[in-house]
Amino acid sequence: MEDEEESLSSNPINGGTQSESLDRARQKKHVAMLERLASRHQTRLENSLKSAETDSSSSSTLGFESTSSFLSRFADSRRSIEAQIAQCRLTNPSESTQLKPQLDSISASISDLEKLVAENSYFLPSYEVRSSLKAISDLKQGLESLSSDLVPKKKFSFKNKAPKKEREKDPSIETNREKEKEAEIGKPEKMSFRVLESPGFRDKKGEVLVRRFSGSEIGEFTISDLDSCEVRLMGCVRALFVHRLRNCRIYGGPVMGSILIEQVEGCVFVMASHQIRIHHAKATDFYLRVRSRPIIEDSSGVRFAPYCLSYEGIHGDLQEASVGEETGNWANVDDFRWLRAVQSPNWSILPESERIGLINISNSDNEAEEI
């Protein structure tokens, strides 16, 4: 009996065969499980790629997907404009009078490039926005230099002056001429570049200008060459361009993209947008709600405070433009002409005691009401 038990315990054939068959079964199950997991992963990966392709194709119709794609197009446009300027410089001086259409075309291309930056600046890093604006400024200077070199200047001539006896009889003649000179000196300097040909308000004085936008009716809107006017904009636009304003009040609903302001003095702006860039502004107050830091350049005496506008439906417009929440960025201003670590002397926070109250522009027939 002991010999049989010893023989069975020392003979591994039956136990070994059973153990090996169990191992093989486990291996098969393990391999099958790995195959199923791999198949599921592949399916998910394919679905993700299809979804990404769909998102890519749909987003490409709306605008640039990345900084690199924007920079590529910007660089191509910049090289094209530089080539046109270089080609014009090769023109024979005797044919310079025929260059005006070409110069106008280059000016239009620079304006289009500036618009491209405005439309896409909401997702660009601050450094890229700054570099792009510097490149556009260089192109403008290049065109101005080309124009002054090639286009003939008007010959200087003396204006006819009233006879002395006539001036003695009517002193108002001399007084009126002095006033005309002062008015010319006080006007903002005209830029040599065309204002974008978009819907807008232009060349007005002492008027109240009202516009209501509905849906995606307007992509871009321009306000230019106004003096002592009040502008009320209700609804959303994609981009807003402001040029050459004096002593104006601009009350604006939200802008889905960027606002570009150039050459303004003695004005008040109440605006909301993804980004705002301000050039050559003097003694002007800005009441802002903005998703990124406001940018100023070549400006002085500008002050900032939070957005304070009201009209019927404004809360829905703010949500639609993705500026429904106050970020506090109105107080975080970047001065591109001030590179020191200390506070720029060109801008400041508007003291609460000097701020206007909530402005209601719902009733377009009456003056804007301060609540």
CSV table of C-alpha atoms in Angstrom, one decimal:
chain,number,residue,atom,x,y,z
A,1,MET,CA,0.0,0.0,0.0
A,2,GLU,CA,2.8,2.3,0.9
A,3,ASP,CA,4.5,1.3,-2.3
A,4,GLU,CA,1.4,2.2,-4.4
A,5,GLU,CA,1.0,5.6,-2.7
A,6,GLU,CA,4.7,6.3,-3.3
A,7,SER,CA,4.4,5.3,-6.9
A,8,LEU,CA,1.4,7.6,-7.5
A,9,SER,CA,2.9,10.5,-5.8
A,10,SER,CA,6.2,10.1,-7.7
A,11,ASN,CA,4.4,9.7,-11.1
A,12,PRO,CA,3.6,13.2,-12.4
A,13,ILE,CA,2.1,12.2,-15.7
A,14,ASN,CA,-1.6,12.5,-14.9
A,15,GLY,CA,-1.3,15.7,-12.8
A,16,GLY,CA,1.1,17.3,-15.3
A,17,THR,CA,-1.2,16.7,-18.2
A,18,GLN,CA,-4.2,18.2,-16.4
A,19,SER,CA,-2.2,21.3,-15.4
A,20,GLU,CA,-0.9,21.9,-18.9
A,21,SER,CA,-4.4,21.7,-20.4
A,22,LEU,CA,-5.6,24.3,-17.8
A,23,ASP,CA,-2.7,26.6,-18.7
A,24,ARG,CA,-3.4,26.3,-22.4
A,25,ALA,CA,-7.1,27.2,-21.8
A,26,ARG,CA,-6.1,30.2,-19.7
A,27,GLN,CA,-3.7,31.4,-22.4
A,28,LYS,CA,-6.4,31.1,-25.1
A,29,LYS,CA,-8.8,33.2,-23.0
A,30,HIS,CA,-6.1,35.8,-22.3
A,31,VAL,CA,-5.2,36.0,-26.0
A,32,ALA,CA,-8.8,36.4,-26.9
A,33,MET,CA,-9.3,39.1,-24.3
A,34,LEU,CA,-6.3,41.0,-25.6
A,35,GLU,CA,-7.6,40.7,-29.2
A,36,ARG,CA,-11.0,42.1,-28.1
A,37,LEU,CA,-9.3,45.0,-26.2
A,38,ALA,CA,-7.2,45.8,-29.3
A,39,SER,CA,-10.2,45.7,-31.5
A,40,ARG,CA,-12.1,48.1,-29.3
A,41,HIS,CA,-9.1,50.5,-29.1
A,42,GLN,CA,-8.8,50.5,-32.9
A,43,THR,CA,-12.5,51.2,-33.3
A,44,ARG,CA,-12.3,54.1,-30.8
A,45,LEU,CA,-9.2,55.5,-32.5
A,46,GLU,CA,-10.9,55.4,-36.0
A,47,ASN,CA,-14.0,57.1,-34.6
A,48,SER,CA,-11.8,59.8,-33.0
A,49,LEU,CA,-10.0,60.4,-36.2
A,50,LYS,CA,-13.2,60.7,-38.1
A,51,SER,CA,-14.6,63.1,-35.5
A,52,ALA,CA,-11.4,65.2,-35.7
A,53,GLU,CA,-11.6,65.4,-39.5
A,54,THR,CA,-15.2,66.5,-39.3
A,55,ASP,CA,-14.4,69.2,-36.7
A,56,SER,CA,-11.4,70.3,-38.7
A,57,SER,CA,-13.4,70.7,-41.9
A,58,SER,CA,-16.2,72.6,-40.2
A,59,SER,CA,-13.9,74.9,-38.2
A,60,SER,CA,-11.8,75.7,-41.2
A,61,THR,CA,-14.8,77.3,-42.8
A,62,LEU,CA,-15.1,79.6,-39.8
A,63,GLY,CA,-11.5,80.8,-39.5
A,64,PHE,CA,-8.0,79.8,-38.7
A,65,GLU,CA,-7.6,76.7,-36.5
A,66,SER,CA,-4.1,77.5,-35.1
A,67,THR,CA,-1.5,80.2,-34.7
A,68,SER,CA,0.7,78.5,-37.3
A,69,SER,CA,-1.9,78.6,-40.0
A,70,PHE,CA,-2.5,82.3,-39.3
A,71,LEU,CA,1.2,83.1,-39.4
A,72,SER,CA,1.6,81.3,-42.7
A,73,ARG,CA,-1.1,83.3,-44.4
A,74,PHE,CA,0.1,86.6,-42.8
A,75,ALA,CA,3.6,85.9,-44.0
A,76,ASP,CA,2.4,85.2,-47.6
A,77,SER,CA,0.4,88.5,-47.6
A,78,ARG,CA,3.3,90.4,-46.2
A,79,ARG,CA,5.8,89.1,-48.8
A,80,SER,CA,3.3,90.0,-51.6
A,81,ILE,CA,2.9,93.6,-50.3
A,82,GLU,CA,6.7,94.0,-49.9
A,83,ALA,CA,7.2,92.7,-53.5
A,84,GLN,CA,4.7,95.3,-54.8
A,85,ILE,CA,6.4,98.1,-53.0
A,86,ALA,CA,9.8,97.0,-54.3
A,87,GLN,CA,8.4,96.8,-57.9
A,88,CYS,CA,7.0,100.3,-57.6
A,89,ARG,CA,10.4,101.6,-56.6
A,90,LEU,CA,11.8,100.4,-60.0
A,91,THR,CA,9.4,102.7,-61.8
A,92,ASN,CA,10.9,105.3,-64.0
A,93,PRO,CA,10.4,108.8,-62.3
A,94,SER,CA,8.9,110.1,-65.5
A,95,GLU,CA,6.0,107.5,-65.1
A,96,SER,CA,5.5,108.2,-61.4
A,97,THR,CA,2.2,110.0,-62.1
A,98,GLN,CA,0.7,106.7,-63.2
A,99,LEU,CA,1.4,105.0,-59.9
A,100,LYS,CA,-1.6,106.2,-58.0
A,101,PRO,CA,-3.8,103.1,-58.8
A,102,GLN,CA,-0.9,100.8,-57.7
A,103,LEU,CA,-0.4,102.7,-54.5
A,104,ASP,CA,-4.1,102.6,-53.7
A,105,SER,CA,-4.0,98.8,-54.3
A,106,ILE,CA,-1.1,98.4,-51.9
A,107,SER,CA,-2.9,100.5,-49.3
A,108,ALA,CA,-6.0,98.3,-49.7
A,109,SER,CA,-3.9,95.2,-49.2
A,110,ILE,CA,-2.3,96.6,-46.0
A,111,SER,CA,-5.8,97.4,-44.7
A,112,ASP,CA,-7.0,93.8,-45.5
A,113,LEU,CA,-3.9,92.5,-43.7
A,114,GLU,CA,-4.8,94.7,-40.7
A,115,LYS,CA,-8.3,93.3,-40.8
A,116,LEU,CA,-7.0,89.8,-40.9
A,117,VAL,CA,-5.1,90.4,-37.6
A,118,ALA,CA,-8.2,92.0,-36.0
A,119,GLU,CA,-10.4,89.0,-36.9
A,120,ASN,CA,-8.0,86.4,-35.5
A,121,SER,CA,-6.3,88.2,-32.7
A,122,TYR,CA,-8.6,86.7,-30.0
A,123,PHE,CA,-6.8,83.4,-30.1
A,124,LEU,CA,-3.3,84.7,-30.9
A,125,PRO,CA,-0.6,85.0,-28.2
A,126,SER,CA,0.2,88.6,-27.3
A,127,TYR,CA,3.7,88.3,-28.8
A,128,GLU,CA,2.3,87.3,-32.2
A,129,VAL,CA,-0.2,90.1,-32.1
A,130,ARG,CA,2.5,92.6,-31.3
A,131,SER,CA,4.8,91.2,-34.0
A,132,SER,CA,2.0,91.3,-36.6
A,133,LEU,CA,1.1,94.9,-35.7
A,134,LYS,CA,4.8,95.9,-35.9
A,135,ALA,CA,5.0,94.3,-39.4
A,136,ILE,CA,1.9,96.2,-40.5
A,137,SER,CA,3.4,99.5,-39.2
A,138,ASP,CA,6.6,98.8,-41.2
A,139,LEU,CA,4.5,98.2,-44.3
A,140,LYS,CA,2.6,101.5,-43.8
A,141,GLN,CA,5.9,103.4,-43.4
A,142,GLY,CA,7.3,101.8,-46.5
A,143,LEU,CA,4.3,102.8,-48.5
A,144,GLU,CA,4.4,106.4,-47.1
A,145,SER,CA,8.1,106.6,-48.0
A,146,LEU,CA,7.4,105.3,-51.5
A,147,SER,CA,4.5,107.7,-52.0
A,148,SER,CA,6.6,110.7,-50.9
A,149,ASP,CA,9.5,109.7,-53.2
A,150,LEU,CA,7.5,109.0,-56.3
A,151,VAL,CA,4.3,111.0,-56.3
A,152,PRO,CA,4.9,114.7,-57.2
A,153,LYS,CA,4.2,117.2,-54.4
A,154,LYS,CA,2.0,120.1,-54.9
A,155,LYS,CA,3.8,123.3,-55.7
A,156,PHE,CA,3.7,125.9,-53.0
A,157,SER,CA,1.7,129.0,-53.8
A,158,PHE,CA,0.6,132.1,-51.9
A,159,LYS,CA,-3.1,132.5,-51.4
A,160,ASN,CA,-4.8,135.7,-52.6
A,161,LYS,CA,-5.0,138.1,-49.7
A,162,ALA,CA,-7.7,140.7,-49.4
A,163,PRO,CA,-6.5,144.2,-50.0
A,164,LYS,CA,-5.4,146.2,-47.0
A,165,LYS,CA,-8.2,148.7,-47.3
A,166,GLU,CA,-10.8,145.9,-47.5
A,167,ARG,CA,-9.3,144.2,-44.4
A,168,GLU,CA,-9.4,147.5,-42.5
A,169,LYS,CA,-13.1,148.0,-43.4
A,170,ASP,CA,-14.0,144.4,-42.4
A,171,PRO,CA,-11.7,143.0,-39.6
A,172,SER,CA,-13.8,139.8,-39.6
A,173,ILE,CA,-12.0,138.7,-42.8
A,174,GLU,CA,-8.7,138.3,-40.8
A,175,THR,CA,-10.5,136.8,-37.8
A,176,ASN,CA,-12.2,134.2,-39.9
A,177,ARG,CA,-8.9,133.2,-41.5
A,178,GLU,CA,-7.3,132.8,-38.1
A,179,LYS,CA,-10.2,130.6,-37.0
A,180,GLU,CA,-9.8,128.4,-40.1
A,181,LYS,CA,-6.1,128.0,-39.3
A,182,GLU,CA,-6.8,127.0,-35.7
A,183,ALA,CA,-9.5,124.5,-36.8
A,184,GLU,CA,-7.1,122.9,-39.3
A,185,ILE,CA,-4.4,122.6,-36.6
A,186,GLY,CA,-6.9,121.0,-34.2
A,187,LYS,CA,-8.0,118.3,-36.6
A,188,PRO,CA,-6.5,114.9,-36.2
A,189,GLU,CA,-3.9,114.1,-38.8
A,190,LYS,CA,-5.4,112.3,-41.8
A,191,MET,CA,-4.0,108.9,-42.5
A,192,SER,CA,-2.9,108.0,-46.0
A,193,PHE,CA,-4.6,104.6,-45.8
A,194,ARG,CA,-8.2,103.9,-46.7
A,195,VAL,CA,-10.8,103.2,-44.1
A,196,LEU,CA,-12.2,99.8,-44.5
A,197,GLU,CA,-15.2,99.7,-46.9
A,198,SER,CA,-17.7,98.3,-44.5
A,199,PRO,CA,-21.0,99.6,-43.2
A,200,GLY,CA,-20.6,102.4,-40.7
A,201,PHE,CA,-20.8,106.1,-39.7
A,202,ARG,CA,-18.5,108.5,-41.5
A,203,ASP,CA,-17.8,112.2,-41.8
A,204,LYS,CA,-20.4,113.5,-39.3
A,205,LYS,CA,-20.4,116.4,-36.8
A,206,GLY,CA,-22.6,117.1,-33.8
A,207,GLU,CA,-25.1,114.2,-34.5
A,208,VAL,CA,-26.6,111.3,-32.6
A,209,LEU,CA,-26.0,108.2,-34.6
A,210,VAL,CA,-27.9,105.0,-33.8
A,211,ARG,CA,-27.7,101.5,-35.3
A,212,ARG,CA,-29.4,98.2,-34.2
A,213,PHE,CA,-27.8,95.0,-35.4
A,214,SER,CA,-29.8,91.7,-35.6
A,215,GLY,CA,-28.3,88.2,-35.8
A,216,SER,CA,-25.3,88.0,-38.1
A,217,GLU,CA,-26.5,90.9,-40.2
A,218,ILE,CA,-23.2,92.8,-40.0
A,219,GLY,CA,-19.7,91.3,-40.0
A,220,GLU,CA,-17.7,94.5,-39.6
A,221,PHE,CA,-18.6,98.1,-38.8
A,222,THR,CA,-16.6,101.2,-39.2
A,223,ILE,CA,-16.8,104.6,-37.4
A,224,SER,CA,-14.5,107.3,-38.8
A,225,ASP,CA,-14.0,111.0,-39.1
A,226,LEU,CA,-16.6,112.1,-36.4
A,227,ASP,CA,-16.5,115.3,-34.4
A,228,SER,CA,-18.7,115.9,-31.3
A,229,CYS,CA,-21.0,113.0,-32.1
A,230,GLU,CA,-22.8,110.4,-29.9
A,231,VAL,CA,-22.9,106.8,-31.3
A,232,ARG,CA,-25.1,104.1,-30.0
A,233,LEU,CA,-24.7,100.5,-31.3
A,234,MET,CA,-27.1,97.8,-30.1
A,235,GLY,CA,-26.6,94.1,-31.0
A,236,CYS,CA,-23.5,92.2,-32.0
A,237,VAL,CA,-20.9,92.6,-34.7
A,238,ARG,CA,-17.8,90.6,-35.6
A,239,ALA,CA,-15.3,93.4,-35.7
A,240,LEU,CA,-15.3,97.2,-35.1
A,241,PHE,CA,-12.9,99.7,-36.6
A,242,VAL,CA,-12.7,103.3,-35.2
A,243,HIS,CA,-10.7,106.0,-36.9
A,244,ARG,CA,-10.2,109.8,-36.3
A,245,LEU,CA,-12.7,110.8,-33.7
A,246,ARG,CA,-12.8,114.0,-31.6
A,247,ASN,CA,-15.0,114.8,-28.5
A,248,CYS,CA,-17.3,111.8,-29.2
A,249,ARG,CA,-19.1,109.3,-27.0
A,250,ILE,CA,-19.3,105.8,-28.3
A,251,TYR,CA,-21.7,103.4,-26.6
A,252,GLY,CA,-21.4,99.9,-28.1
A,253,GLY,CA,-22.9,96.4,-27.6
A,254,PRO,CA,-20.6,93.4,-27.7
A,255,VAL,CA,-18.1,92.7,-30.5
A,256,MET,CA,-17.5,89.0,-31.1
A,257,GLY,CA,-13.9,89.5,-32.3
A,258,SER,CA,-11.7,92.6,-32.0
A,259,ILE,CA,-11.9,96.4,-31.8
A,260,LEU,CA,-9.3,98.6,-33.4
A,261,ILE,CA,-9.2,102.2,-32.4
A,262,GLU,CA,-6.9,104.8,-34.0
A,263,GLN,CA,-6.4,108.5,-33.6
A,264,VAL,CA,-9.0,109.6,-31.1
A,265,GLU,CA,-9.0,112.5,-28.7
A,266,GLY,CA,-11.2,113.7,-25.9
A,267,CYS,CA,-13.6,110.8,-26.3
A,268,VAL,CA,-15.5,108.3,-24.1
A,269,PHE,CA,-15.8,104.6,-25.2
A,270,VAL,CA,-18.1,102.1,-23.5
A,271,MET,CA,-17.4,98.8,-25.3
A,272,ALA,CA,-17.2,95.0,-24.8
A,273,SER,CA,-15.1,92.6,-27.0
A,274,HIS,CA,-12.7,89.7,-27.1
A,275,GLN,CA,-9.7,92.0,-27.7
A,276,ILE,CA,-9.2,95.8,-28.1
A,277,ARG,CA,-6.2,97.6,-29.5
A,278,ILE,CA,-5.8,101.4,-29.2
A,279,HIS,CA,-3.4,103.5,-31.2
A,280,HIS,CA,-2.7,107.2,-31.0
A,281,ALA,CA,-5.3,108.0,-28.3
A,282,LYS,CA,-5.2,111.1,-26.2
A,283,ALA,CA,-7.2,112.2,-23.1
A,284,THR,CA,-9.8,109.5,-23.6
A,285,ASP,CA,-11.7,107.3,-21.2
A,286,PHE,CA,-12.5,103.6,-21.9
A,287,TYR,CA,-15.2,101.6,-20.1
A,288,LEU,CA,-14.5,98.0,-21.1
A,289,ARG,CA,-15.3,94.4,-20.7
A,290,VAL,CA,-12.7,92.4,-22.6
A,291,ARG,CA,-11.5,88.8,-22.5
A,292,SER,CA,-7.9,89.6,-23.1
A,293,ARG,CA,-5.6,92.4,-21.9
A,294,PRO,CA,-6.3,95.7,-23.7
A,295,ILE,CA,-3.4,96.9,-25.8
A,296,ILE,CA,-2.4,100.6,-26.2
A,297,GLU,CA,0.4,102.1,-28.3
A,298,ASP,CA,1.5,105.7,-28.9
A,299,SER,CA,-1.2,106.9,-26.5
A,300,SER,CA,-1.3,109.2,-23.5
A,301,GLY,CA,-3.7,110.3,-20.9
A,302,VAL,CA,-6.0,107.3,-21.4
A,303,ARG,CA,-8.0,106.0,-18.4
A,304,PHE,CA,-9.9,102.7,-17.9
A,305,ALA,CA,-13.0,101.5,-16.0
A,306,PRO,CA,-15.4,98.6,-16.1
A,307,TYR,CA,-18.2,98.3,-18.8
A,308,CYS,CA,-21.4,100.2,-17.8
A,309,LEU,CA,-23.9,99.9,-20.7
A,310,SER,CA,-27.5,98.8,-20.7
A,311,TYR,CA,-30.2,98.3,-23.4
A,312,GLU,CA,-33.0,95.9,-24.0
A,313,GLY,CA,-31.5,92.5,-24.8
A,314,ILE,CA,-27.9,93.3,-23.9
A,315,HIS,CA,-27.6,90.3,-21.6
A,316,GLY,CA,-28.4,87.9,-24.4
A,317,ASP,CA,-26.0,89.7,-26.7
A,318,LEU,CA,-23.2,89.5,-24.2
A,319,GLN,CA,-23.7,85.7,-23.8
A,320,GLU,CA,-23.8,85.2,-27.6
A,321,ALA,CA,-20.5,87.1,-27.9
A,322,SER,CA,-18.9,85.1,-25.1
A,323,VAL,CA,-18.3,88.1,-22.9
A,324,GLY,CA,-21.1,87.5,-20.4
A,325,GLU,CA,-18.8,87.4,-17.4
A,326,GLU,CA,-16.6,90.2,-16.1
A,327,THR,CA,-12.9,89.2,-16.3
A,328,GLY,CA,-11.4,92.3,-14.7
A,329,ASN,CA,-9.0,92.6,-17.7
A,330,TRP,CA,-10.1,96.2,-18.2
A,331,ALA,CA,-7.6,97.1,-15.5
A,332,ASN,CA,-4.7,94.9,-17.0
A,333,VAL,CA,-3.5,97.2,-19.8
A,334,ASP,CA,-0.4,96.4,-22.0
A,335,ASP,CA,1.4,99.5,-23.2
A,336,PHE,CA,3.6,98.3,-26.1
A,337,ARG,CA,5.6,101.5,-26.0
A,338,TRP,CA,6.5,101.1,-22.3
A,339,LEU,CA,8.9,98.2,-21.7
A,340,ARG,CA,10.0,99.1,-18.1
A,341,ALA,CA,8.9,97.1,-15.1
A,342,VAL,CA,7.2,100.1,-13.5
A,343,GLN,CA,3.7,101.3,-14.3
A,344,SER,CA,3.3,103.1,-17.6
A,345,PRO,CA,2.6,106.8,-17.3
A,346,ASN,CA,0.4,106.7,-20.4
A,347,TRP,CA,-2.6,105.0,-18.8
A,348,SER,CA,-4.4,104.9,-15.4
A,349,ILE,CA,-7.4,103.5,-13.6
A,350,LEU,CA,-10.3,106.0,-13.8
A,351,PRO,CA,-11.2,107.1,-10.2
A,352,GLU,CA,-14.6,105.9,-9.1
A,353,SER,CA,-15.6,109.4,-8.2
A,354,GLU,CA,-15.1,110.5,-11.8
A,355,ARG,CA,-16.8,107.5,-13.5
A,356,ILE,CA,-20.1,107.8,-15.3
A,357,GLY,CA,-23.0,105.7,-14.1
A,358,LEU,CA,-24.8,102.9,-15.9
A,359,ILE,CA,-25.8,104.2,-19.4
A,360,ASN,CA,-29.1,103.1,-20.9
A,361,ILE,CA,-29.4,103.6,-24.7
A,362,SER,CA,-32.6,101.6,-25.2
A,363,ASN,CA,-34.6,104.7,-26.3
A,364,SER,CA,-33.0,105.8,-29.5
A,365,ASP,CA,-35.2,108.9,-29.7
A,366,ASN,CA,-33.9,110.5,-26.5
A,367,GLU,CA,-30.5,111.2,-25.1
A,368,ALA,CA,-28.6,108.3,-23.5
A,369,GLU,CA,-29.7,108.1,-19.9
A,370,GLU,CA,-27.3,107.8,-17.0
A,371,ILE,CA,-28.8,105.6,-14.3
